Coordinates of C-alpha atoms and ligand atoms in Angstrom, one line a residue:
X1 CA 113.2 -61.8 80.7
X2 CA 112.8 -58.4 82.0
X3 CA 111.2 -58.1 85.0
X4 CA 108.3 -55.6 85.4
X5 CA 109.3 -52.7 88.2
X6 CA 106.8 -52.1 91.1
X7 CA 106.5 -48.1 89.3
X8 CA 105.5 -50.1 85.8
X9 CA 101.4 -50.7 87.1
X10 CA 101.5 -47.5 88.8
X11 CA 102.2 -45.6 85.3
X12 CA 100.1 -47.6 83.6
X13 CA 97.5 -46.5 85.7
X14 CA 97.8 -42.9 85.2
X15 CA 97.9 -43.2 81.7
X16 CA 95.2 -45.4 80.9
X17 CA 93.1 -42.4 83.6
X18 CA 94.5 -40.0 81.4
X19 CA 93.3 -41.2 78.3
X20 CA 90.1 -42.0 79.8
X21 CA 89.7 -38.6 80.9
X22 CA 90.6 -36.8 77.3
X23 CA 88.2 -39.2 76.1
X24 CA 85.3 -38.8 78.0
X25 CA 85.4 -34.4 78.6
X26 CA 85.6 -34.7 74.9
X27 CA 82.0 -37.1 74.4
X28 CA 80.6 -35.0 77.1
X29 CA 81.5 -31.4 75.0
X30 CA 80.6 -33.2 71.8
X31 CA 77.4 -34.5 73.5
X32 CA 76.5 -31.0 74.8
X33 CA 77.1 -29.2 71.5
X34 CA 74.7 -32.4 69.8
X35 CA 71.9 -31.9 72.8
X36 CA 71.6 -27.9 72.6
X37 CA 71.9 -28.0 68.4
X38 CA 68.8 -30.5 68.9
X39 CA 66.9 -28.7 71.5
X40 CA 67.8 -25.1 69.5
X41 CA 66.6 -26.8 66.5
X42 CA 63.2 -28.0 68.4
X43 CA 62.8 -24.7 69.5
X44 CA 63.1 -23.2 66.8
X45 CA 60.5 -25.2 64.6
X46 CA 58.2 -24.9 67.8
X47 CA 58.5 -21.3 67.6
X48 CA 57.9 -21.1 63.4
X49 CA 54.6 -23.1 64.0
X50 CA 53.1 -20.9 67.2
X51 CA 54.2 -18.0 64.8
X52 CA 52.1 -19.4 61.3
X53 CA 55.3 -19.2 59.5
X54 CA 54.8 -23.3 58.9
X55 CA 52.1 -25.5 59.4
X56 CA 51.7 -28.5 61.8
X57 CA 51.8 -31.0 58.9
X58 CA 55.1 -29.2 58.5
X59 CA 56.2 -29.2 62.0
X60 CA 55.7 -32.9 62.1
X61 CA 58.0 -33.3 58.9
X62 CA 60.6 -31.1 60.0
X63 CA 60.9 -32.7 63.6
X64 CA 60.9 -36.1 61.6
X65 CA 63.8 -35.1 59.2
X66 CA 65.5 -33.6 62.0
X67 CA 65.4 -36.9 64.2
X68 CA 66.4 -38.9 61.3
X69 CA 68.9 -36.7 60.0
X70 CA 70.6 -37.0 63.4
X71 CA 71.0 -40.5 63.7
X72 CA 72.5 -40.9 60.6
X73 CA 75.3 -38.3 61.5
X74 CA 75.7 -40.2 64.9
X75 CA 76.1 -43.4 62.9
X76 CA 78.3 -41.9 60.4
X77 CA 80.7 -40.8 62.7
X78 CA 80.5 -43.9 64.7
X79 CA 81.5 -46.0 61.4
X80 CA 84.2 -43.7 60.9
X81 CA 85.6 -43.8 65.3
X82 CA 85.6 -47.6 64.2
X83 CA 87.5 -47.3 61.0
X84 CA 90.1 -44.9 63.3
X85 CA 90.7 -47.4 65.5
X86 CA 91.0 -50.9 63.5
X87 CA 93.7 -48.5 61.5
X88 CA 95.4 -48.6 64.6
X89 CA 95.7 -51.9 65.1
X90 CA 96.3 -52.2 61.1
X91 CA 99.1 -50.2 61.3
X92 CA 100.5 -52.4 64.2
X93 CA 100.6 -55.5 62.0
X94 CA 102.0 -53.6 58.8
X95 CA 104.9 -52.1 61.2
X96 CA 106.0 -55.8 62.2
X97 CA 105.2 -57.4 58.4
X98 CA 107.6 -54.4 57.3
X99 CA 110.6 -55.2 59.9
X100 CA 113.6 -56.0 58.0
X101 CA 114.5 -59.9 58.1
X102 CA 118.1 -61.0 58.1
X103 CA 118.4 -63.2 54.9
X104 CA 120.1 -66.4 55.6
X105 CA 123.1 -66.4 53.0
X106 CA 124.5 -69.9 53.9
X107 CA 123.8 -73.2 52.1
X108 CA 126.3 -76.0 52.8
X109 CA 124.6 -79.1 54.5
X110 CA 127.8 -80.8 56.2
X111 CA 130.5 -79.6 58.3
X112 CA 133.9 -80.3 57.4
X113 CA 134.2 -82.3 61.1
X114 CA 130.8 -84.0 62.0
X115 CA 132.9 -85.5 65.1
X116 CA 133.0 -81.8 66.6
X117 CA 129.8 -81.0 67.6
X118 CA 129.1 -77.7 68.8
X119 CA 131.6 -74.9 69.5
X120 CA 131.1 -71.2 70.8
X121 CA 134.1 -69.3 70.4
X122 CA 133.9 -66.0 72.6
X123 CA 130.5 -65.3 71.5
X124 CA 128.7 -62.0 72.7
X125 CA 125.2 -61.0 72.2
X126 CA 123.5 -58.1 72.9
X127 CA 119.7 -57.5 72.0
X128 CA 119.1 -55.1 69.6
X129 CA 118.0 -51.6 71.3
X130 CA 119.3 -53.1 74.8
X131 CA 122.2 -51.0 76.2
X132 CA 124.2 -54.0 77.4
X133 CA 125.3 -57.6 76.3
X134 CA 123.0 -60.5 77.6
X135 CA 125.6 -62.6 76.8
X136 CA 129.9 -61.9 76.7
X137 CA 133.0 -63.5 76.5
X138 CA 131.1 -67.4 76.4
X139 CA 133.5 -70.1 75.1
X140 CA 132.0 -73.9 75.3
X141 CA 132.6 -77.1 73.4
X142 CA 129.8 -79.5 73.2
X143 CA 130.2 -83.1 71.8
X144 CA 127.7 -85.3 69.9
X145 CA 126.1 -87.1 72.2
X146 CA 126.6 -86.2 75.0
X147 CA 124.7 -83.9 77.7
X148 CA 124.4 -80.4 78.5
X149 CA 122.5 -78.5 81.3
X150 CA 122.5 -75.0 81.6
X151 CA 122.1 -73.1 85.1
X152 CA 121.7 -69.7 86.4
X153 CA 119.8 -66.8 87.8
X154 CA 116.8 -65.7 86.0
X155 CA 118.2 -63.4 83.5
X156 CA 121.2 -64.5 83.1
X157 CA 121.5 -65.5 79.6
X158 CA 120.1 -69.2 79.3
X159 CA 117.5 -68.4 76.9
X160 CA 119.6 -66.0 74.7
X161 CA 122.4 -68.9 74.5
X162 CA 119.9 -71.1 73.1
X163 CA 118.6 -68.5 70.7
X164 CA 121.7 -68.3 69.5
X165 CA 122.5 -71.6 69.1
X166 CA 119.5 -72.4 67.2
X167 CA 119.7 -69.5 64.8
X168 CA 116.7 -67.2 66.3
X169 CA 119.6 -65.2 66.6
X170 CA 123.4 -64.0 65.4
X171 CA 126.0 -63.1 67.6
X172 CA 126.8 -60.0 67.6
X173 CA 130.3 -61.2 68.6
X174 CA 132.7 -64.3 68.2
X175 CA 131.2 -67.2 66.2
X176 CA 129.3 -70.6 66.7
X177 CA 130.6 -73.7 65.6
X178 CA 128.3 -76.6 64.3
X179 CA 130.8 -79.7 63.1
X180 CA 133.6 -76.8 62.6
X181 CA 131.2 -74.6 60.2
X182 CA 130.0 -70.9 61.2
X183 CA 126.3 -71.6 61.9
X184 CA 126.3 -68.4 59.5
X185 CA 127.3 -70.7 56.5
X186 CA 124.6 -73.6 57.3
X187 CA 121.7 -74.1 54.9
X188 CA 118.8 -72.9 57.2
X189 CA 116.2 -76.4 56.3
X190 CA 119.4 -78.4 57.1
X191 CA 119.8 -76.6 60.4
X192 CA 116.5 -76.3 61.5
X193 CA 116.1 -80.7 60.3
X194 CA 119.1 -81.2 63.1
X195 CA 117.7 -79.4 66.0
X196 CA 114.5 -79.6 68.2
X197 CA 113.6 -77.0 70.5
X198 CA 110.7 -76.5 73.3
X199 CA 110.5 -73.1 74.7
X200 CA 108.8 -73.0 78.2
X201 CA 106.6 -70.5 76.2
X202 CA 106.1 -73.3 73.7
X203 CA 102.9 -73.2 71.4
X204 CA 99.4 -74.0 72.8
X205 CA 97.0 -74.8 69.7
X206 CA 93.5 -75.1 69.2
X207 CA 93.5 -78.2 67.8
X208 CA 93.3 -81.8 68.5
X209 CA 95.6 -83.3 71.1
X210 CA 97.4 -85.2 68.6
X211 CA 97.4 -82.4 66.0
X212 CA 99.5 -80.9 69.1
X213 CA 102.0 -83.6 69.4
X214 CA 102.0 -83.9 65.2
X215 CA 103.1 -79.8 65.3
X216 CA 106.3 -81.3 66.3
X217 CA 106.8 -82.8 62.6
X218 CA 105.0 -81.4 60.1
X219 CA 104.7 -83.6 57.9
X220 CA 103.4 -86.4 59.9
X221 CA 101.1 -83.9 61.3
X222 CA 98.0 -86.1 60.9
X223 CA 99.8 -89.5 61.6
X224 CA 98.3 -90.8 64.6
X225 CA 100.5 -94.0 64.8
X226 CA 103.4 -91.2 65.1
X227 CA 101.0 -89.0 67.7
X228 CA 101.2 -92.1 69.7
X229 CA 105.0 -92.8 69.8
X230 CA 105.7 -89.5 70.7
X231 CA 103.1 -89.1 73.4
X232 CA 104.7 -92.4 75.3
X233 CA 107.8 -90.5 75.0
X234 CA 107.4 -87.4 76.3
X235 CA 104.7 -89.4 79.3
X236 CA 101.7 -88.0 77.7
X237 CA 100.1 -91.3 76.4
X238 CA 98.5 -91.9 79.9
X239 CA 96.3 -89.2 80.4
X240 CA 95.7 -88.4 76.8
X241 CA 94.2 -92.3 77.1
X242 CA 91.6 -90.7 79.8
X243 CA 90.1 -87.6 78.1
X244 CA 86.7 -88.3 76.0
X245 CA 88.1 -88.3 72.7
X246 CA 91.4 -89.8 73.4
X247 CA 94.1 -88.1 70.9
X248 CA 91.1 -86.9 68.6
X249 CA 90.2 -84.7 71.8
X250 CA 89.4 -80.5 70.9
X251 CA 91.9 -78.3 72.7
X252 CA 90.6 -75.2 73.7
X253 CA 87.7 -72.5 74.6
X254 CA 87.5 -71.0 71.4
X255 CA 85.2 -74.6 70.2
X256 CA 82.1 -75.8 72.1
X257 CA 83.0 -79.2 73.1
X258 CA 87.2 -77.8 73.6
X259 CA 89.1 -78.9 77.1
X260 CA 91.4 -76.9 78.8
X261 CA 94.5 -78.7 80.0
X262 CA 96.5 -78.1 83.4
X263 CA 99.7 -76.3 83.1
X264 CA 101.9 -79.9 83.9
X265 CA 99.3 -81.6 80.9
X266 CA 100.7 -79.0 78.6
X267 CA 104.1 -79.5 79.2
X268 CA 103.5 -83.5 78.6
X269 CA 102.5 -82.6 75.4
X270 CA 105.2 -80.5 74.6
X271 CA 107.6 -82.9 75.2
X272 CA 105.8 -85.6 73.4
X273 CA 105.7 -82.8 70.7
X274 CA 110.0 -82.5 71.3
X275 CA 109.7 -86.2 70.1
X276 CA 107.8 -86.0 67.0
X277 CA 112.0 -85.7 65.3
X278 CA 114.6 -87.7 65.9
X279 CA 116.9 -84.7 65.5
X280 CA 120.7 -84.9 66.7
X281 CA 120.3 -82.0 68.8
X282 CA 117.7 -81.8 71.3
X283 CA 117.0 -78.4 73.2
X284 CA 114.6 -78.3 76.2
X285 CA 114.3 -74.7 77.7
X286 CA 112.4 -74.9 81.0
X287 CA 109.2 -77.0 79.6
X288 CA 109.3 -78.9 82.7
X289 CA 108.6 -75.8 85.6
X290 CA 104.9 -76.7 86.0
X291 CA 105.5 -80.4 86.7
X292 CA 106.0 -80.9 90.1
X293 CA 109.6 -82.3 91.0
X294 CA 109.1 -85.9 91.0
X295 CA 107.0 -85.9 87.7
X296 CA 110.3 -83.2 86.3
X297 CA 112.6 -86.1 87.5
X298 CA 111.2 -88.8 86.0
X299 CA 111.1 -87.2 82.8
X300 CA 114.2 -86.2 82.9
X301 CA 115.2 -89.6 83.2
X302 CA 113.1 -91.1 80.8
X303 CA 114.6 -88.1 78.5
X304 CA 117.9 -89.5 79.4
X305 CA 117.3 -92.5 78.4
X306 CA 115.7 -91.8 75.4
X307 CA 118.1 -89.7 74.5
X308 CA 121.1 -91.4 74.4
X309 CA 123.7 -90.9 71.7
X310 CA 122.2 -87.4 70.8
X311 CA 123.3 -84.1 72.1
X312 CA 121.1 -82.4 74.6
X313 CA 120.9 -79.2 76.2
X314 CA 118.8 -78.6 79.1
X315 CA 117.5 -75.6 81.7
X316 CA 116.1 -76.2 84.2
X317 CA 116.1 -74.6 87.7
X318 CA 115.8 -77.8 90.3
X319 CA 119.2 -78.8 90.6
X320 CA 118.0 -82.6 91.1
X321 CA 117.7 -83.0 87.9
X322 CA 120.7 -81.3 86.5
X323 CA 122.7 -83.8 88.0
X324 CA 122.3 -86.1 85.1
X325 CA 123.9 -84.4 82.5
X326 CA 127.2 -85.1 81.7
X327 CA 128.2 -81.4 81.5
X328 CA 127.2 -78.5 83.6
X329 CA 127.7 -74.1 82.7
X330 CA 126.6 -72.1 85.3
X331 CA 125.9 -68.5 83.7
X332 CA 125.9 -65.3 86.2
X333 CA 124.7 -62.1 84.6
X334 CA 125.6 -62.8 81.0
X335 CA 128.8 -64.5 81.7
X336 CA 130.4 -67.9 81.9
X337 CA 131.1 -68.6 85.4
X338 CA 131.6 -72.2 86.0
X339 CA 131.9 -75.1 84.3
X340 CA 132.2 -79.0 85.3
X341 CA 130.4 -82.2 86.3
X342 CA 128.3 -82.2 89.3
X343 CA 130.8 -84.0 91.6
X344 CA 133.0 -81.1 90.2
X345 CA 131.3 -78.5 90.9
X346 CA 130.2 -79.1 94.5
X347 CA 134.1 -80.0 95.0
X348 CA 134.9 -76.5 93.7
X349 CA 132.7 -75.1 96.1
X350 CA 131.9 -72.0 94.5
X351 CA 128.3 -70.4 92.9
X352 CA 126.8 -74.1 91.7
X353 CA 127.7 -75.7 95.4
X354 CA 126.2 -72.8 97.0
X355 CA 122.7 -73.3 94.7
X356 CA 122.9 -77.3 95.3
X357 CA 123.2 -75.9 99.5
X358 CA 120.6 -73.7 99.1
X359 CA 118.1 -76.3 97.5
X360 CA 119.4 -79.3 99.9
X361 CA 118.2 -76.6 102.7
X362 CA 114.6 -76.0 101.7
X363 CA 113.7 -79.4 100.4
X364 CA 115.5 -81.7 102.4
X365 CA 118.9 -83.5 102.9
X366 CA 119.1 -84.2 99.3
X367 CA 117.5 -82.0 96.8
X368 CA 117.0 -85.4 94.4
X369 CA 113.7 -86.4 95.1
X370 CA 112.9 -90.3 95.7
X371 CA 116.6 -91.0 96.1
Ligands
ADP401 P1 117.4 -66.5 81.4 O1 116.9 -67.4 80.4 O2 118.7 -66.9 82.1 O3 116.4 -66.1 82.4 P2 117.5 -64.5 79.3 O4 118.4 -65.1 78.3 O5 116.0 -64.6 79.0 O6 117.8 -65.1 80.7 O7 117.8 -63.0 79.5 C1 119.1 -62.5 79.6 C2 119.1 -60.9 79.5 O8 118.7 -60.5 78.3 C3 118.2 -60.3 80.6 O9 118.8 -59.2 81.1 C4 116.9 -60.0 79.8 O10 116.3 -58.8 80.4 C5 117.5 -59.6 78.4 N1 116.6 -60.0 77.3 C6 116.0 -61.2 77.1 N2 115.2 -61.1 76.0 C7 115.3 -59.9 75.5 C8 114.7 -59.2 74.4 N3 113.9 -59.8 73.6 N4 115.1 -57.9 74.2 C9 115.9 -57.3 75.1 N5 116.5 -57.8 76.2 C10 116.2 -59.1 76.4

């Protein structure tokens, strides 16, 4: 993703004091004109009484009325500064509910070659708005079964490949391939049933902690037997087995008995979540960052192993556990630059073997931990 520039809080700063300045010399003029009307007014009915123009009885009324009257206009206008400004956020939510949505036109549910797997054919992509492609000129052929890990700078494209290859996403150029049909021409439900996906900005509910594994499946949502399979999986049944409630535990602050979960728990559950399906085509996009490198490892393994016989596609940034899979990309700023398996790669010497170096340096003589 885009990073924020170092200029980025500095303008933020200026304009959130420039609004708060407009805002407050405008109360303070407002609250002047609403003090000296008050005073003038008290004055005023002071003066008519010392004068006999109105009695005291009346004085008393009038200073009444004119106390009343004034809150009500303050409270008025305060209901209508609060209808203002929960417009604004109104008008937020219509603006996205109105954005246009690309209809899916596609409905065939088989390929005409299920032995082809996946197939990009010189796909381009470039967000819309964005003034240049995030991805170009990306050819790959992926198998059934077999593995795929996908490497690269931050920003180089990782996340937008898998976008497009689940469907988030068309490209804006070239075509993909899914058992030689145009993902274009796939019925979305049949798409969507064959892959599983975990973003490393995957969902965190407020629910129960099996309610989160169950997301992963809706409809075996509430089927704990399922919950637990899944949580083995993905590594999660052990400490799941340790919190109060077990898998009937609350997630969450916004309930009074909810836990909070570490970063690495999360990430348990969203791969236990990842194997709620058996889907044919399993995508994991970073959910592993906040484990530390021997928990990544082992469930990268265990992943692996579970996995074998279905496609896979994996990012991940410790090159330890890329190693496993049985095909390795390496994007560079949008573009395909190399392509192998490890023992390849580190043979061809070029931007992969110069990562695996780099790694080897800072944690050791081999960047595969416990081996
Ligand atoms: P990676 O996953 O390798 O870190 P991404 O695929 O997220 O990289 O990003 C690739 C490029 O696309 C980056 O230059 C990023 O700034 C841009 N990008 C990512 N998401 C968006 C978006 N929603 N809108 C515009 N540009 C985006």
């Amino acid at each position: 993703m885009a990073a924020v520039t170092e200029r980025e809080p500095i303008r933020l700063y200026r304009e959130d004091r420039r609004l708060t300045i407009r805002r407050d010399s405008w109360g303070f003029g407002l609250g002047l004109v609403g003090t000296v009307a008050l005073y003038g007014a008290y004055g005023w009915i002071a003066r008519e009484a010392v004068a006999g123009a109105i009695t005291l009885g009346q004085m008393t009324m009038y200073l009444l009325l004119f106390r009343q009257g004034q809150s009500a206009v303050s409270a008025s206008l305060s209901a209508i500064g609060g209808m203002y400004e929960d417009n604004l956020y109104l008008s937020t939510l219509y603006d996205y509910l109105e954005t246009p949505v690309q209809r899916i036109q596609g409905g065939c549910t088989m390929g005409p070659d299920p032995a082809d797997g996946v197939r990009f054919e010189d796909v381009a992509f470039t967000y819309p708005g964005a003034d240049r492609p995030a991805l170009e000129h990306v050819t790959l052929h992926l198998k059934p079964g077999t593995s795929l890990a996908l490497v690269g700078e931050n920003g180089s494209g990782k996340t937008t490949l898998i976008k497009l290859l689940t469907r988030l996403y068309d490209p804006t150029q070239g075509r993909i391939l899914l058992d030689g049909l145009d993902l274009r021409e796939w019925d979305e439900g049949t798409l969507r049933a064959r892959v599983g996906v975990i973003f490393q900005d995957f969902a965190r509910y407020q629910m129960l902690v099996g309610e989160n594994i169950g997301a992963g499946d809706e409809p075996a949502f509430e089927e704990e037997g399922r919950w637990r399979e899944a949580a083995a999986k993905g590594r999660a049944g052990d400490f799941i087995e340790t919190l109060p409630s077990g898998y009937r535990t609350q997630l969450g602050k916004w309930f009074k008995d909810g836990r909070e979960l570490s970063g690495g728990q999360w990430q348990k559950i969203a791969l236990a979540r990842a194997f709620m399906r058996d889907v044919p085509l399993l995508i994991l996009d970073e959910p592993t960052a906040a484990l530390d490198a021997y928990a990544e490892n082992a469930v990268f393994e265990r992943f692996a192993a579970l996995t074998r016989g279905r496609t896979t596609v994996f990012v991940t940034h410790r090159l330890s556990s890329v190693q496993m899979a049985q095909n390795i990309l390496v994007l560079k700023e949008g573009r395909l630059v190399e392509a192998g398996t490890h023992p390849e790669l580190i043979q061809r010497g070029g931007e992969y073997a110069a990562m695996f170096r780099l790694q080897a340096e800072r944690y050791g003589s081999n960047p595969t931990p416990g081996n």
